[in-house]
PDB file of C-alpha atoms and ligand atoms in Angstrom:
ATOM      1  CA  MET A  87      62.196 129.834  26.925  1.00 74.00           C
ATOM      2  CA  ASN A  88      58.207 129.499  26.454  1.00 92.00           C
ATOM      3  CA  LEU A  89      58.592 129.069  22.675  1.00 96.00           C
ATOM      4  CA  LEU A  90      55.098 127.561  22.874  1.00 96.00           C
ATOM      5  CA  LYS A  91      53.431 129.264  25.498  1.00 95.00           C
ATOM      6  CA  ASN A  92      49.363 128.996  24.834  1.00 93.00           C
ATOM      7  CA  GLN A  93      49.807 126.362  22.272  1.00 97.00           C
ATOM      8  CA  VAL A  94      47.475 123.720  22.545  1.00 98.00           C
ATOM      9  CA  VAL A  95      49.520 120.600  21.378  1.00 98.00           C
ATOM     10  CA  VAL A  96      47.820 117.032  20.667  1.00 98.00           C
ATOM     11  CA  ILE A  97      50.687 114.305  20.431  1.00 98.00           C
ATOM     12  CA  THR A  98      49.892 110.622  19.130  1.00 99.00           C
ATOM     13  CA  GLY A  99      51.922 107.993  20.536  1.00 98.00           C
ATOM     14  CA  ALA A 100      53.005 110.005  23.326  1.00 98.00           C
ATOM     15  CA  SER A 101      53.320 107.052  26.006  1.00 98.00           C
ATOM     16  CA  ARG A 102      56.958 106.391  25.159  1.00 97.00           C
ATOM     17  CA  GLY A 103      59.957 106.581  22.872  1.00 97.00           C
ATOM     18  CA  ILE A 104      59.997 109.617  20.787  1.00 98.00           C
ATOM     19  CA  GLY A 105      56.380 110.774  21.460  1.00 98.00           C
ATOM     20  CA  GLU A 106      57.514 110.967  24.812  1.00 98.00           C
ATOM     21  CA  ASP A 107      60.485 112.809  24.376  1.00 98.00           C
ATOM     22  CA  ILE A 108      58.548 115.403  22.022  1.00 98.00           C
ATOM     23  CA  ALA A 109      55.816 115.723  25.133  1.00 98.00           C
ATOM     24  CA  LEU A 110      58.537 116.535  27.512  1.00 98.00           C
ATOM     25  CA  LEU A 111      60.576 119.026  25.142  1.00 98.00           C
ATOM     26  CA  PHE A 112      57.236 120.887  24.188  1.00 98.00           C
ATOM     27  CA  ALA A 113      56.344 120.658  28.157  1.00 98.00           C
ATOM     28  CA  LYS A 114      59.210 122.838  28.657  1.00 97.00           C
ATOM     29  CA  GLU A 115      58.482 125.438  26.305  1.00 97.00           C
ATOM     30  CA  GLY A 116      55.132 125.781  28.247  1.00 96.00           C
ATOM     31  CA  ALA A 117      52.877 124.301  25.562  1.00 97.00           C
ATOM     32  CA  LYS A 118      49.026 122.640  26.762  1.00 98.00           C
ATOM     33  CA  LEU A 119      49.469 119.065  25.690  1.00 98.00           C
ATOM     34  CA  VAL A 120      46.568 116.406  24.754  1.00 98.00           C
ATOM     35  CA  LEU A 121      48.792 113.059  24.793  1.00 98.00           C
ATOM     36  CA  VAL A 122      47.403 109.990  23.005  1.00 98.00           C
ATOM     37  CA  ALA A 123      48.155 106.402  22.845  1.00 98.00           C
ATOM     38  CA  ARG A 124      46.427 103.205  23.978  1.00 98.00           C
ATOM     39  CA  ASN A 125      47.938 102.677  27.396  1.00 98.00           C
ATOM     40  CA  PRO A 126      46.699 104.650  30.016  1.00 98.00           C
ATOM     41  CA  GLU A 127      48.867 103.859  32.736  1.00 98.00           C
ATOM     42  CA  ASP A 128      51.940 104.717  30.428  1.00 98.00           C
ATOM     43  CA  LEU A 129      50.009 108.209  29.983  1.00 98.00           C
ATOM     44  CA  GLU A 130      49.636 108.821  33.313  1.00 98.00           C
ATOM     45  CA  ARG A 131      53.316 108.395  33.687  1.00 98.00           C
ATOM     46  CA  ILE A 132      54.189 110.982  30.954  1.00 98.00           C
ATOM     47  CA  ARG A 133      51.744 113.472  32.006  1.00 98.00           C
ATOM     48  CA  GLY A 134      53.037 113.507  35.722  1.00 98.00           C
ATOM     49  CA  LYS A 135      56.474 114.059  33.899  1.00 98.00           C
ATOM     50  CA  ALA A 136      55.292 116.875  31.626  1.00 98.00           C
ATOM     51  CA  LEU A 137      53.726 118.692  34.363  1.00 97.00           C
ATOM     52  CA  GLN A 138      57.005 118.480  36.334  1.00 97.00           C
ATOM     53  CA  SER A 139      58.815 120.039  32.950  1.00 96.00           C
ATOM     54  CA  GLY A 140      56.828 123.141  32.742  1.00 92.00           C
ATOM     55  CA  ALA A 141      53.629 122.182  30.637  1.00 93.00           C
ATOM     56  CA  GLU A 142      51.051 124.598  31.502  1.00 90.00           C
ATOM     57  CA  ASP A 143      47.926 121.903  31.458  1.00 97.00           C
ATOM     58  CA  VAL A 144      48.196 118.215  30.023  1.00 98.00           C
ATOM     59  CA  LEU A 145      45.072 116.145  29.372  1.00 98.00           C
ATOM     60  CA  THR A 146      45.742 112.492  28.310  1.00 98.00           C
ATOM     61  CA  VAL A 147      43.314 110.398  26.072  1.00 98.00           C
ATOM     62  CA  THR A 148      43.246 106.784  25.501  1.00 98.00           C
ATOM     63  CA  ALA A 149      42.767 106.114  21.958  1.00 98.00           C
ATOM     64  CA  ASP A 150      43.551 103.877  19.084  1.00 98.00           C
ATOM     65  CA  VAL A 151      44.410 106.323  15.995  1.00 98.00           C
ATOM     66  CA  SER A 152      43.308 103.740  13.789  1.00 98.00           C
ATOM     67  CA  ARG A 153      39.800 103.786  15.265  1.00 98.00           C
ATOM     68  CA  GLU A 154      37.506 106.676  13.764  1.00 98.00           C
ATOM     69  CA  ASP A 155      35.101 106.646  16.674  1.00 98.00           C
ATOM     70  CA  GLU A 156      38.030 106.770  19.203  1.00 98.00           C
ATOM     71  CA  VAL A 157      39.979 109.574  17.325  1.00 98.00           C
ATOM     72  CA  ASP A 158      36.482 111.865  17.147  1.00 98.00           C
ATOM     73  CA  VAL A 159      36.230 111.792  20.605  1.00 98.00           C
ATOM     74  CA  MET A 160      39.747 112.654  21.126  1.00 98.00           C
ATOM     75  CA  ALA A 161      39.107 115.942  19.016  1.00 98.00           C
ATOM     76  CA  GLU A 162      36.193 116.527  20.984  1.00 98.00           C
ATOM     77  CA  VAL A 163      37.601 116.191  24.232  1.00 98.00           C
ATOM     78  CA  ALA A 164      40.564 118.225  23.385  1.00 98.00           C
ATOM     79  CA  LEU A 165      38.663 120.998  22.034  1.00 98.00           C
ATOM     80  CA  ALA A 166      36.215 121.030  24.853  1.00 98.00           C
ATOM     81  CA  ARG A 167      38.989 121.514  27.216  1.00 98.00           C
ATOM     82  CA  PHE A 168      41.493 123.846  25.486  1.00 98.00           C
ATOM     83  CA  GLY A 169      38.889 125.656  22.955  1.00 98.00           C
ATOM     84  CA  SER A 170      41.380 125.095  19.786  1.00 98.00           C
ATOM     85  CA  ILE A 171      44.036 122.816  18.646  1.00 98.00           C
ATOM     86  CA  ASP A 172      47.160 124.864  17.425  1.00 98.00           C
ATOM     87  CA  ILE A 173      49.307 121.617  16.373  1.00 98.00           C
ATOM     88  CA  LEU A 174      48.576 118.321  15.786  1.00 98.00           C
ATOM     89  CA  VAL A 175      51.855 115.926  16.160  1.00 99.00           C
ATOM     90  CA  ASN A 176      51.097 112.659  14.272  1.00 99.00           C
ATOM     91  CA  ASN A 177      53.634 110.508  15.596  1.00 98.00           C
ATOM     92  CA  ALA A 178      52.010 106.853  16.817  1.00 98.00           C
ATOM     93  CA  GLY A 179      53.436 104.355  14.344  1.00 98.00           C
ATOM     94  CA  VAL A 180      54.053 100.549  14.430  1.00 97.00           C
ATOM     95  CA  GLY A 181      56.802  98.582  12.003  1.00 96.00           C
ATOM     96  CA  PHE A 182      57.319  95.126  11.387  1.00 95.00           C
ATOM     97  CA  PHE A 183      60.677  94.363   9.640  1.00 94.00           C
ATOM     98  CA  LYS A 184      61.059  90.958   8.112  1.00 94.00           C
ATOM     99  CA  PRO A 185      61.240  89.663   4.724  1.00 96.00           C
ATOM    100  CA  VAL A 186      58.051  90.127   2.462  1.00 98.00           C
ATOM    101  CA  THR A 187      57.538  86.181   2.863  1.00 98.00           C
ATOM    102  CA  GLU A 188      57.557  85.988   6.535  1.00 97.00           C
ATOM    103  CA  THR A 189      55.079  89.275   6.792  1.00 97.00           C
ATOM    104  CA  THR A 190      51.720  88.289   7.722  1.00 98.00           C
ATOM    105  CA  LEU A 191      48.460  89.880   6.371  1.00 98.00           C
ATOM    106  CA  GLU A 192      47.833  90.958   9.989  1.00 98.00           C
ATOM    107  CA  GLU A 193      51.120  92.978  10.227  1.00 97.00           C
ATOM    108  CA  TRP A 194      50.807  94.663   7.199  1.00 98.00           C
ATOM    109  CA  LYS A 195      47.340  95.795   7.937  1.00 98.00           C
ATOM    110  CA  ALA A 196      48.610  96.767  11.330  1.00 98.00           C
ATOM    111  CA  MET A 197      51.110  99.000   9.852  1.00 98.00           C
ATOM    112  CA  PHE A 198      48.858 100.684   7.208  1.00 98.00           C
ATOM    113  CA  ASP A 199      46.082 100.978   9.976  1.00 98.00           C
ATOM    114  CA  VAL A 200      48.504 103.249  12.271  1.00 98.00           C
ATOM    115  CA  ASN A 201      50.974 104.641  10.061  1.00 98.00           C
ATOM    116  CA  VAL A 202      48.628 105.637   7.317  1.00 98.00           C
ATOM    117  CA  THR A 203      44.921 105.475   8.231  1.00 99.00           C
ATOM    118  CA  GLY A 204      45.585 106.772  11.853  1.00 99.00           C
ATOM    119  CA  VAL A 205      47.660 109.969  10.162  1.00 99.00           C
ATOM    120  CA  PHE A 206      44.780 110.581   8.045  1.00 99.00           C
ATOM    121  CA  LEU A 207      41.921 110.249  10.834  1.00 99.00           C
ATOM    122  CA  CYS A 208      43.795 112.343  13.344  1.00 99.00           C
ATOM    123  CA  THR A 209      44.486 114.930  10.674  1.00 99.00           C
ATOM    124  CA  LYS A 210      40.896 114.639   9.343  1.00 98.00           C
ATOM    125  CA  ALA A 211      39.629 114.956  13.165  1.00 98.00           C
ATOM    126  CA  VAL A 212      41.510 118.311  14.021  1.00 98.00           C
ATOM    127  CA  LEU A 213      41.420 120.032  10.669  1.00 98.00           C
ATOM    128  CA  PRO A 214      37.242 121.764  10.776  1.00 98.00           C
ATOM    129  CA  ALA A 215      38.727 123.380  14.216  1.00 98.00           C
ATOM    130  CA  MET A 216      42.074 124.639  12.583  1.00 98.00           C
ATOM    131  CA  MET A 217      40.333 125.818   9.419  1.00 98.00           C
ATOM    132  CA  GLU A 218      37.834 127.665  11.251  1.00 98.00           C
ATOM    133  CA  LYS A 219      40.400 129.417  13.510  1.00 98.00           C
ATOM    134  CA  GLY A 220      42.506 130.105   9.989  1.00 97.00           C
ATOM    135  CA  SER A 221      45.670 128.574  11.465  1.00 97.00           C
ATOM    136  CA  GLY A 222      47.005 125.243  12.567  1.00 98.00           C
ATOM    137  CA  HIS A 223      50.079 122.883  12.047  1.00 98.00           C
ATOM    138  CA  ILE A 224      49.937 119.483  11.191  1.00 98.00           C
ATOM    139  CA  ILE A 225      53.331 117.737  11.675  1.00 98.00           C
ATOM    140  CA  THR A 226      53.887 114.256  10.995  1.00 98.00           C
ATOM    141  CA  VAL A 227      56.979 111.736  12.205  1.00 98.00           C
ATOM    142  CA  SER A 228      57.432 109.866   9.005  1.00 98.00           C
ATOM    143  CA  SER A 229      60.849 108.461   8.190  1.00 98.00           C
ATOM    144  CA  ASP A 230      63.944 108.492   6.442  1.00 96.00           C
ATOM    145  CA  VAL A 231      62.570 105.269   4.787  1.00 97.00           C
ATOM    146  CA  GLY A 232      59.249 107.385   3.515  1.00 98.00           C
ATOM    147  CA  ARG A 233      61.995 108.784   0.637  1.00 97.00           C
ATOM    148  CA  ARG A 234      64.189 105.327   0.318  1.00 96.00           C
ATOM    149  CA  THR A 235      63.898 101.768   1.008  1.00 96.00           C
ATOM    150  CA  ILE A 236      65.125  99.394   2.942  1.00 94.00           C
ATOM    151  CA  ALA A 237      65.545  95.410   3.011  1.00 94.00           C
ATOM    152  CA  ASN A 238      63.328  93.663   5.258  1.00 94.00           C
ATOM    153  CA  GLY A 239      61.141  96.758   5.482  1.00 95.00           C
ATOM    154  CA  ALA A 240      58.885  96.409   2.279  1.00 98.00           C
ATOM    155  CA  GLY A 241      55.512  97.046   4.158  1.00 98.00           C
ATOM    156  CA  TYR A 242      57.015  99.636   6.657  1.00 98.00           C
ATOM    157  CA  CYS A 243      58.660 101.788   3.801  1.00 98.00           C
ATOM    158  CA  ALA A 244      55.386 101.390   1.768  1.00 98.00           C
ATOM    159  CA  THR A 245      53.487 102.980   5.075  1.00 98.00           C
ATOM    160  CA  LYS A 246      55.858 105.551   5.180  1.00 98.00           C
ATOM    161  CA  PHE A 247      56.236 106.637   1.188  1.00 98.00           C
ATOM    162  CA  ALA A 248      52.090 106.596   1.598  1.00 98.00           C
ATOM    163  CA  VAL A 249      52.411 109.129   4.437  1.00 98.00           C
ATOM    164  CA  GLN A 250      54.913 111.402   2.556  1.00 98.00           C
ATOM    165  CA  ALA A 251      52.287 111.368  -0.269  1.00 98.00           C
ATOM    166  CA  PHE A 252      49.342 112.215   1.821  1.00 98.00           C
ATOM    167  CA  THR A 253      50.845 114.836   3.551  1.00 98.00           C
ATOM    168  CA  GLU A 254      52.649 116.509   0.890  1.00 98.00           C
ATOM    169  CA  ALA A 255      49.315 116.577  -1.336  1.00 98.00           C
ATOM    170  CA  LEU A 256      47.737 117.861   2.057  1.00 98.00           C
ATOM    171  CA  ARG A 257      49.907 120.639   2.308  1.00 98.00           C
ATOM    172  CA  LYS A 258      48.901 122.095  -1.403  1.00 97.00           C
ATOM    173  CA  GLU A 259      45.416 121.443  -0.271  1.00 97.00           C
ATOM    174  CA  ILE A 260      45.297 123.423   2.942  1.00 97.00           C
ATOM    175  CA  ARG A 261      47.787 126.125   2.428  1.00 94.00           C
ATOM    176  CA  GLU A 262      45.348 128.752   1.579  1.00 95.00           C
ATOM    177  CA  LYS A 263      43.484 128.163   4.783  1.00 96.00           C
ATOM    178  CA  GLY A 264      46.395 129.127   6.818  1.00 96.00           C
ATOM    179  CA  ILE A 265      47.307 125.762   7.858  1.00 98.00           C
ATOM    180  CA  ARG A 266      51.191 124.106   7.853  1.00 98.00           C
ATOM    181  CA  VAL A 267      51.881 120.904   6.821  1.00 98.00           C
ATOM    182  CA  SER A 268      55.357 119.607   8.056  1.00 98.00           C
ATOM    183  CA  ASN A 269      57.176 116.303   8.388  1.00 98.00           C
ATOM    184  CA  VAL A 270      60.187 114.817  10.287  1.00 98.00           C
ATOM    185  CA  LEU A 271      61.971 111.966   8.548  1.00 98.00           C
ATOM    186  CA  PRO A 272      64.080 110.328  11.561  1.00 97.00           C
ATOM    187  CA  GLY A 273      66.693 107.509  10.750  1.00 94.00           C
ATOM    188  CA  MET A 274      67.392 104.953  13.354  1.00 92.00           C
ATOM    189  CA  THR A 275      66.343 105.812  16.861  1.00 94.00           C
ATOM    190  CA  ASP A 276      66.833 104.211  20.196  1.00 92.00           C
ATOM    191  CA  THR A 277      63.465 103.241  21.172  1.00 93.00           C
ATOM    192  CA  TYR A 278      61.242 100.449  22.088  1.00 89.00           C
ATOM    193  CA  PHE A 279      60.033 100.410  18.293  1.00 86.00           C
ATOM    194  CA  ALA A 280      63.201  99.998  17.028  1.00 81.00           C
ATOM    195  CA  GLY A 281      64.089  97.136  18.935  1.00 75.00           C
ATOM    196  CA  SER A 282      61.920  94.798  16.319  1.00 71.00           C
ATOM    197  CA  MET A 283      64.528  95.508  13.695  1.00 73.00           C
ATOM    198  CA  ARG A 284      66.999  92.919  12.266  1.00 64.00           C
ATOM    199  CA  GLY A 285      70.142  93.244  10.111  1.00 62.00           C
ATOM    200  CA  ILE A 286      71.000  97.009  11.399  1.00 64.00           C
ATOM    201  CA  PRO A 287      74.197  98.325  12.630  1.00 62.00           C
ATOM    202  CA  GLU A 288      74.764  98.614  16.156  1.00 66.00           C
ATOM    203  CA  LYS A 289      72.889 100.635  18.723  1.00 66.00           C
ATOM    204  CA  LYS A 290      75.630 103.113  19.696  1.00 68.00           C
ATOM    205  CA  ASP A 291      75.069 105.187  16.584  1.00 81.00           C
ATOM    206  CA  TRP A 292      71.616 105.744  17.104  1.00 90.00           C
ATOM    207  CA  LEU A 293      69.580 108.965  17.246  1.00 94.00           C
ATOM    208  CA  LYS A 294      68.124 109.291  20.483  1.00 96.00           C
ATOM    209  CA  GLY A 295      64.272 110.321  21.006  1.00 98.00           C
ATOM    210  CA  GLU A 296      65.706 113.992  22.318  1.00 98.00           C
ATOM    211  CA  ASP A 297      67.104 114.542  18.670  1.00 98.00           C
ATOM    212  CA  VAL A 298      64.168 113.979  16.805  1.00 98.00           C
ATOM    213  CA  ALA A 299      61.996 116.366  19.527  1.00 98.00           C
ATOM    214  CA  ARG A 300      64.319 119.165  18.768  1.00 98.00           C
ATOM    215  CA  ALA A 301      63.601 118.610  14.964  1.00 98.00           C
ATOM    216  CA  VAL A 302      60.001 118.829  15.554  1.00 98.00           C
ATOM    217  CA  LEU A 303      60.431 121.887  18.111  1.00 98.00           C
ATOM    218  CA  TYR A 304      62.446 123.644  15.169  1.00 98.00           C
ATOM    219  CA  ILE A 305      59.346 123.184  12.922  1.00 98.00           C
ATOM    220  CA  ALA A 306      56.875 123.933  15.485  1.00 98.00           C
ATOM    221  CA  SER A 307      58.359 127.237  16.800  1.00 97.00           C
ATOM    222  CA  GLN A 308      58.949 129.000  13.324  1.00 97.00           C
ATOM    223  CA  PRO A 309      57.273 132.358  13.156  1.00 95.00           C
ATOM    224  CA  ALA A 310      53.776 132.417  11.619  1.00 90.00           C
ATOM    225  CA  GLY A 311      54.098 132.777   7.678  1.00 90.00           C
ATOM    226  CA  VAL A 312      57.191 130.438   7.816  1.00 95.00           C
ATOM    227  CA  VAL A 313      56.571 127.062   6.941  1.00 95.00           C
ATOM    228  CA  VAL A 314      59.261 124.080   7.221  1.00 98.00           C
ATOM    229  CA  ASP A 315      58.355 121.214   4.795  1.00 97.00           C
ATOM    230  CA  ASP A 316      60.668 118.464   5.963  1.00 98.00           C
ATOM    231  CA  VAL A 317      63.373 117.951   8.354  1.00 98.00           C
ATOM    232  CA  THR A 318      65.545 114.532   7.707  1.00 97.00           C
ATOM    233  CA  ILE A 319      67.513 113.877  10.678  1.00 97.00           C
ATOM    234  CA  HIS A 320      69.723 110.526  11.024  1.00 92.00           C
ATOM    235  CA  PRO A 321      72.709 109.290  12.723  1.00 91.00           C
ATOM    236  CA  MET A 322      76.237 110.515  11.470  1.00 87.00           C
ATOM    237  CA  ILE A 323      76.758 106.793  10.579  1.00 79.00           C
ATOM    238  CA  GLN A 324      74.136 104.989   8.909  1.00 73.00           C
ATOM    239  CA  ASP A 325      75.100 102.299   6.713  1.00 64.00           C
ATOM    240  CA  TYR A 326      71.767 100.187   6.613  1.00 66.00           C
TER     241      TYR A 326
HETATM  242  O1  NJP B 717      58.108 103.845  18.766  1.00 51.49           O
HETATM  243  P1  NJP B 717      57.712 103.213  20.273  1.00 51.49           P
HETATM  244  P2  NJP B 717      59.010 105.467  18.266  1.00 51.49           P
HETATM  245  N1  NJP B 717      46.999 104.022  18.229  1.00 51.49           N
HETATM  246  O2  NJP B 717      57.112 101.982  19.838  1.00 51.49           O
HETATM  247  C1  NJP B 717      51.714 104.473  20.137  1.00 51.49           C
HETATM  248  C2  NJP B 717      58.925 106.766  13.504  1.00 51.49           C
HETATM  249  N2  NJP B 717      60.242 106.154  13.404  1.00 51.49           N
HETATM  250  O3  NJP B 717      58.658 106.382  19.356  1.00 51.49           O
HETATM  251  O4  NJP B 717      49.555 102.827  21.999  1.00 51.49           O
HETATM  252  C3  NJP B 717      47.762 105.086  19.437  1.00 51.49           C
HETATM  253  O5  NJP B 717      58.632 103.570  20.992  1.00 51.49           O
HETATM  254  C4  NJP B 717      52.396 103.570  21.425  1.00 51.49           C
HETATM  255  O6  NJP B 717      51.913 103.629  22.880  1.00 51.49           O
HETATM  256  P3  NJP B 717      50.553 102.253  22.857  1.00 51.49           P
HETATM  257  C5  NJP B 717      57.714 105.686  13.834  1.00 51.49           C
HETATM  258  O7  NJP B 717      57.339 105.245  12.629  1.00 51.49           O
HETATM  259  C6  NJP B 717      60.532 105.481  14.377  1.00 51.49           C
HETATM  260  O8  NJP B 717      59.942 104.911  17.589  1.00 51.49           O
HETATM  261  O9  NJP B 717      50.153 102.568  24.124  1.00 51.49           O
HETATM  262  N3  NJP B 717      48.927 105.070  19.453  1.00 51.49           N
HETATM  263  C7  NJP B 717      53.712 104.590  21.467  1.00 51.49           C
HETATM  264  O10 NJP B 717      53.264 105.563  22.287  1.00 51.49           O
HETATM  265  C8  NJP B 717      56.941 106.308  14.498  1.00 51.49           C
HETATM  266  O11 NJP B 717      56.071 107.025  13.666  1.00 51.49           O
HETATM  267  C9  NJP B 717      62.218 105.111  14.128  1.00 51.49           C
HETATM  268  O12 NJP B 717      51.269 101.072  22.310  1.00 51.49           O
HETATM  269  C10 NJP B 717      49.661 104.125  19.268  1.00 51.49           C
HETATM  270  C11 NJP B 717      53.985 105.021  20.335  1.00 51.49           C
HETATM  271  O13 NJP B 717      53.051 104.769  19.573  1.00 51.49           O
HETATM  272  C12 NJP B 717      57.658 107.490  15.144  1.00 51.49           C
HETATM  273  O14 NJP B 717      58.632 107.146  14.847  1.00 51.49           O
HETATM  274  C13 NJP B 717      62.564 105.754  12.826  1.00 51.49           C
HETATM  275  C14 NJP B 717      49.033 103.365  18.331  1.00 51.49           C
HETATM  276  C15 NJP B 717      55.181 104.158  19.431  1.00 51.49           C
HETATM  277  O15 NJP B 717      56.236 104.383  20.293  1.00 51.49           O
HETATM  278  C16 NJP B 717      57.549 106.882  17.041  1.00 51.49           C
HETATM  279  O16 NJP B 717      58.164 105.506  17.287  1.00 51.49           O
HETATM  280  C17 NJP B 717      61.920 105.992  11.735  1.00 51.49           C
HETATM  281  C18 NJP B 717      47.787 103.172  18.170  1.00 51.49           C
HETATM  282  N4  NJP B 717      47.005 102.388  17.197  1.00 51.49           N
HETATM  283  C19 NJP B 717      60.731 106.670  12.160  1.00 51.49           C
HETATM  284  N5  NJP B 717      50.256 102.147  18.039  1.00 51.49           N
HETATM  285  C20 NJP B 717      62.730 104.410  14.989  1.00 51.49           C
HETATM  286  N6  NJP B 717      62.495 104.099  16.335  1.00 51.49           N
HETATM  287  O17 NJP B 717      64.173 103.805  14.613  1.00 51.49           O
HETATM  288  C21 NJP B 717      51.019 102.290  18.807  1.00 51.49           C
HETATM  289  O18 NJP B 717      62.397 106.194  10.901  1.00 51.49           O
HETATM  290  N7  NJP B 717      50.821 103.717  19.429  1.00 51.49           N
END
């Protein structure tokens, strides 16, 4: 279909789960991909699959999205290789699901470092080039619990509410610069990440990563001048 032909797309957390499925779907649409995560071996595996799926070019960058130095280098090498960044997909995320009394400060900080600071740093790193070009799209994989809360998810929900606030304010701030800001808010999705949750329904009802990826593609492939703000996607049966 080539919906993303000549589009340079940075995807964080691209080494498995939802990020992998976004990478492979975008590859089929002919995008040039920059795949980001901390584990280089996993990234290389996805790079091979993305090239087989039709990606025009694939660069992998090992980086921790919560580290400003590594994120800045990621943006620099992406720009050096491709000359521009058209779409940033902020997808990397971590979650610890347990009662507040059992949540350690380390876990709390890890969630805020990746889910909130990581989105801030990656967005900040790509914005100057987008502003110079006068176009771009920041798409963040938030969560349906960025708008509602669940028991045993207080810290995680707090990070996703924070991300919703950050991106909604950013949308107003950079609209005039020609840059779109969109969010996908998925419900339970069958990934490694979701394996860490407790007290939730049986896995059979969950979304697949590719369901979320299709929502991201829908957002990313709108004509210029059309902005999809938020897409909430969840399983038909979601009783948690
Ligand atoms: O998670 P998982 P999902 N720096 O664990 C990477 C949201 N979400 O695909 O760094 C850079 O399979 C990690 O790679 P590595 C969720 O909040 C999910 O389910 O090598 N990258 C891997 O590629 C998140 O925002 C559900 O460990 C880092 C990827 O992130 C997004 O969906 C429901 C990193 C995580 O893959 C993708 O999650 C919902 C770092 N510091 C929202 N830390 C759900 N699954 O049910 C991790 O509402 N990564």
